[in-house]
Amino acid sequence: MREVDARGLSCPEPLMLTAEALKQEKGPVRVLVTEPHQKMNVEKFAKDRGRKTTSTETEDGFAVVIE
């Protein structure tokens, strides 16, 4: 599983990194973000592309797994 560490980055960087990872990776991608709005943006981005997401809260933000 590829991991994208976008913690501490400002929008739209987390989405840009997520888009690049999804282009390169056919399997699941795990995206780490700091802020709740970033988590929602990544989830929406993935769902708009027909991908399923699962999110969990971590010590320093959120982890979104895109299937």
Short mmCIF file of N, CA and C in Angstrom, two decimals:
data_model
loop_
_atom_site.label_atom_id
_atom_site.label_comp_id
_atom_site.label_asym_id
_atom_site.label_seq_id
_atom_site.Cartn_x
_atom_site.Cartn_y
_atom_site.Cartn_z
N MET A 1 0.86 -1.18 0.00
CA MET A 1 0.00 0.00 0.00
C MET A 1 0.90 1.24 0.00
N ARG A 2 0.63 2.11 -0.94
CA ARG A 2 1.39 3.36 -1.01
C ARG A 2 0.87 4.33 0.04
N GLU A 3 1.78 5.10 0.65
CA GLU A 3 1.38 6.07 1.66
C GLU A 3 1.78 7.47 1.22
N VAL A 4 0.85 8.40 1.35
CA VAL A 4 1.08 9.80 1.04
C VAL A 4 1.04 10.56 2.36
N ASP A 5 2.16 11.15 2.74
CA ASP A 5 2.21 11.92 3.98
C ASP A 5 2.03 13.40 3.65
N ALA A 6 0.80 13.88 3.81
CA ALA A 6 0.48 15.27 3.51
C ALA A 6 0.23 16.06 4.78
N ARG A 7 0.69 15.54 5.91
CA ARG A 7 0.49 16.24 7.19
C ARG A 7 1.24 17.56 7.17
N GLY A 8 0.56 18.61 7.63
CA GLY A 8 1.18 19.92 7.73
C GLY A 8 1.20 20.71 6.44
N LEU A 9 0.71 20.13 5.35
CA LEU A 9 0.70 20.84 4.07
C LEU A 9 -0.61 21.62 3.92
N SER A 10 -0.55 22.69 3.16
CA SER A 10 -1.73 23.51 2.90
C SER A 10 -2.43 23.04 1.64
N CYS A 11 -3.75 23.25 1.59
CA CYS A 11 -4.51 22.93 0.39
C CYS A 11 -4.02 23.82 -0.74
N PRO A 12 -3.92 23.32 -1.93
CA PRO A 12 -4.40 22.04 -2.44
C PRO A 12 -3.35 20.93 -2.48
N GLU A 13 -2.22 21.11 -1.78
CA GLU A 13 -1.14 20.12 -1.84
C GLU A 13 -1.57 18.70 -1.50
N PRO A 14 -2.35 18.47 -0.43
CA PRO A 14 -2.78 17.09 -0.15
C PRO A 14 -3.56 16.46 -1.32
N LEU A 15 -4.41 17.24 -1.97
CA LEU A 15 -5.17 16.72 -3.11
C LEU A 15 -4.26 16.45 -4.30
N MET A 16 -3.29 17.31 -4.52
CA MET A 16 -2.37 17.10 -5.65
C MET A 16 -1.55 15.83 -5.43
N LEU A 17 -1.07 15.62 -4.22
CA LEU A 17 -0.29 14.42 -3.91
C LEU A 17 -1.16 13.17 -4.00
N THR A 18 -2.41 13.28 -3.56
CA THR A 18 -3.35 12.16 -3.65
C THR A 18 -3.63 11.80 -5.10
N ALA A 19 -3.87 12.81 -5.92
CA ALA A 19 -4.15 12.58 -7.35
C ALA A 19 -2.97 11.86 -8.01
N GLU A 20 -1.76 12.31 -7.71
CA GLU A 20 -0.57 11.69 -8.30
C GLU A 20 -0.42 10.24 -7.85
N ALA A 21 -0.67 9.98 -6.58
CA ALA A 21 -0.56 8.61 -6.05
C ALA A 21 -1.60 7.69 -6.69
N LEU A 22 -2.81 8.20 -6.88
CA LEU A 22 -3.87 7.37 -7.48
C LEU A 22 -3.58 7.07 -8.95
N LYS A 23 -2.89 7.97 -9.63
CA LYS A 23 -2.50 7.72 -11.02
C LYS A 23 -1.47 6.60 -11.10
N GLN A 24 -0.55 6.58 -10.14
CA GLN A 24 0.58 5.65 -10.17
C GLN A 24 0.25 4.30 -9.53
N GLU A 25 -0.69 4.27 -8.61
CA GLU A 25 -0.96 3.07 -7.81
C GLU A 25 -2.33 2.51 -8.15
N LYS A 26 -2.38 1.25 -8.52
CA LYS A 26 -3.67 0.59 -8.82
C LYS A 26 -4.35 0.09 -7.54
N GLY A 27 -3.56 -0.20 -6.52
CA GLY A 27 -4.11 -0.72 -5.27
C GLY A 27 -4.45 0.39 -4.30
N PRO A 28 -4.62 0.05 -3.03
CA PRO A 28 -4.98 1.03 -2.01
C PRO A 28 -3.90 2.08 -1.79
N VAL A 29 -4.34 3.28 -1.43
CA VAL A 29 -3.45 4.38 -1.10
C VAL A 29 -3.87 4.91 0.26
N ARG A 30 -2.91 5.12 1.14
CA ARG A 30 -3.19 5.68 2.49
C ARG A 30 -2.68 7.11 2.50
N VAL A 31 -3.58 8.05 2.80
CA VAL A 31 -3.24 9.47 2.81
C VAL A 31 -3.31 9.98 4.24
N LEU A 32 -2.23 10.59 4.72
CA LEU A 32 -2.18 11.16 6.06
C LEU A 32 -2.33 12.67 5.96
N VAL A 33 -3.30 13.23 6.67
CA VAL A 33 -3.54 14.67 6.68
C VAL A 33 -3.70 15.16 8.12
N THR A 34 -3.59 16.46 8.30
CA THR A 34 -3.64 17.04 9.64
C THR A 34 -5.02 17.55 10.02
N GLU A 35 -5.69 18.23 9.10
CA GLU A 35 -6.93 18.94 9.40
C GLU A 35 -8.18 18.20 8.93
N PRO A 36 -9.30 18.36 9.67
CA PRO A 36 -10.56 17.70 9.27
C PRO A 36 -11.03 18.07 7.87
N HIS A 37 -10.85 19.34 7.46
CA HIS A 37 -11.30 19.73 6.12
C HIS A 37 -10.45 19.05 5.03
N GLN A 38 -9.18 18.78 5.34
CA GLN A 38 -8.34 18.06 4.38
C GLN A 38 -8.82 16.62 4.23
N LYS A 39 -9.20 16.02 5.34
CA LYS A 39 -9.73 14.66 5.31
C LYS A 39 -10.98 14.61 4.43
N MET A 40 -11.88 15.57 4.63
CA MET A 40 -13.12 15.60 3.85
C MET A 40 -12.83 15.83 2.37
N ASN A 41 -11.86 16.70 2.07
CA ASN A 41 -11.51 16.96 0.67
C ASN A 41 -10.94 15.71 -0.01
N VAL A 42 -10.08 14.98 0.69
CA VAL A 42 -9.50 13.76 0.13
C VAL A 42 -10.59 12.70 -0.07
N GLU A 43 -11.48 12.56 0.91
CA GLU A 43 -12.58 11.60 0.77
C GLU A 43 -13.46 11.94 -0.43
N LYS A 44 -13.82 13.21 -0.57
CA LYS A 44 -14.67 13.63 -1.69
C LYS A 44 -13.95 13.41 -3.02
N PHE A 45 -12.69 13.75 -3.08
CA PHE A 45 -11.90 13.57 -4.29
C PHE A 45 -11.91 12.10 -4.72
N ALA A 46 -11.69 11.21 -3.77
CA ALA A 46 -11.66 9.77 -4.07
C ALA A 46 -13.04 9.27 -4.50
N LYS A 47 -14.07 9.67 -3.76
CA LYS A 47 -15.43 9.21 -4.08
C LYS A 47 -15.88 9.72 -5.44
N ASP A 48 -15.48 10.93 -5.81
CA ASP A 48 -15.81 11.48 -7.13
C ASP A 48 -15.18 10.66 -8.26
N ARG A 49 -14.16 9.90 -7.93
CA ARG A 49 -13.48 9.05 -8.91
C ARG A 49 -13.86 7.58 -8.75
N GLY A 50 -14.94 7.34 -8.00
CA GLY A 50 -15.46 5.98 -7.87
C GLY A 50 -14.69 5.09 -6.92
N ARG A 51 -13.90 5.69 -6.03
CA ARG A 51 -13.12 4.91 -5.07
C ARG A 51 -13.78 4.95 -3.70
N LYS A 52 -13.60 3.89 -2.93
CA LYS A 52 -14.15 3.79 -1.58
C LYS A 52 -13.10 4.27 -0.58
N THR A 53 -13.55 4.94 0.48
CA THR A 53 -12.60 5.42 1.49
C THR A 53 -12.97 4.94 2.89
N THR A 54 -11.95 4.81 3.72
CA THR A 54 -12.12 4.51 5.14
C THR A 54 -11.19 5.46 5.89
N SER A 55 -11.73 6.18 6.86
CA SER A 55 -10.93 7.16 7.59
C SER A 55 -10.85 6.81 9.07
N THR A 56 -9.69 7.10 9.63
CA THR A 56 -9.50 6.93 11.07
C THR A 56 -8.76 8.15 11.61
N GLU A 57 -9.02 8.45 12.88
CA GLU A 57 -8.30 9.55 13.52
C GLU A 57 -7.01 9.01 14.10
N THR A 58 -5.92 9.77 13.93
CA THR A 58 -4.62 9.38 14.45
C THR A 58 -4.19 10.39 15.49
N GLU A 59 -3.02 10.18 16.11
CA GLU A 59 -2.52 11.11 17.13
C GLU A 59 -2.35 12.52 16.58
N ASP A 60 -1.93 12.62 15.33
CA ASP A 60 -1.61 13.92 14.76
C ASP A 60 -2.44 14.28 13.53
N GLY A 61 -3.65 13.71 13.43
CA GLY A 61 -4.51 14.04 12.30
C GLY A 61 -5.42 12.89 11.92
N PHE A 62 -5.41 12.58 10.61
CA PHE A 62 -6.31 11.56 10.08
C PHE A 62 -5.58 10.72 9.04
N ALA A 63 -6.01 9.47 8.93
CA ALA A 63 -5.53 8.57 7.88
C ALA A 63 -6.73 8.17 7.04
N VAL A 64 -6.62 8.42 5.74
CA VAL A 64 -7.69 8.06 4.80
C VAL A 64 -7.14 6.96 3.90
N VAL A 65 -7.77 5.80 3.94
CA VAL A 65 -7.37 4.72 3.04
C VAL A 65 -8.33 4.71 1.86
N ILE A 66 -7.77 4.82 0.68
CA ILE A 66 -8.55 4.84 -0.55
C ILE A 66 -8.38 3.48 -1.21
N GLU A 67 -9.51 2.78 -1.40
CA GLU A 67 -9.50 1.45 -2.01
C GLU A 67 -9.65 1.57 -3.50
#
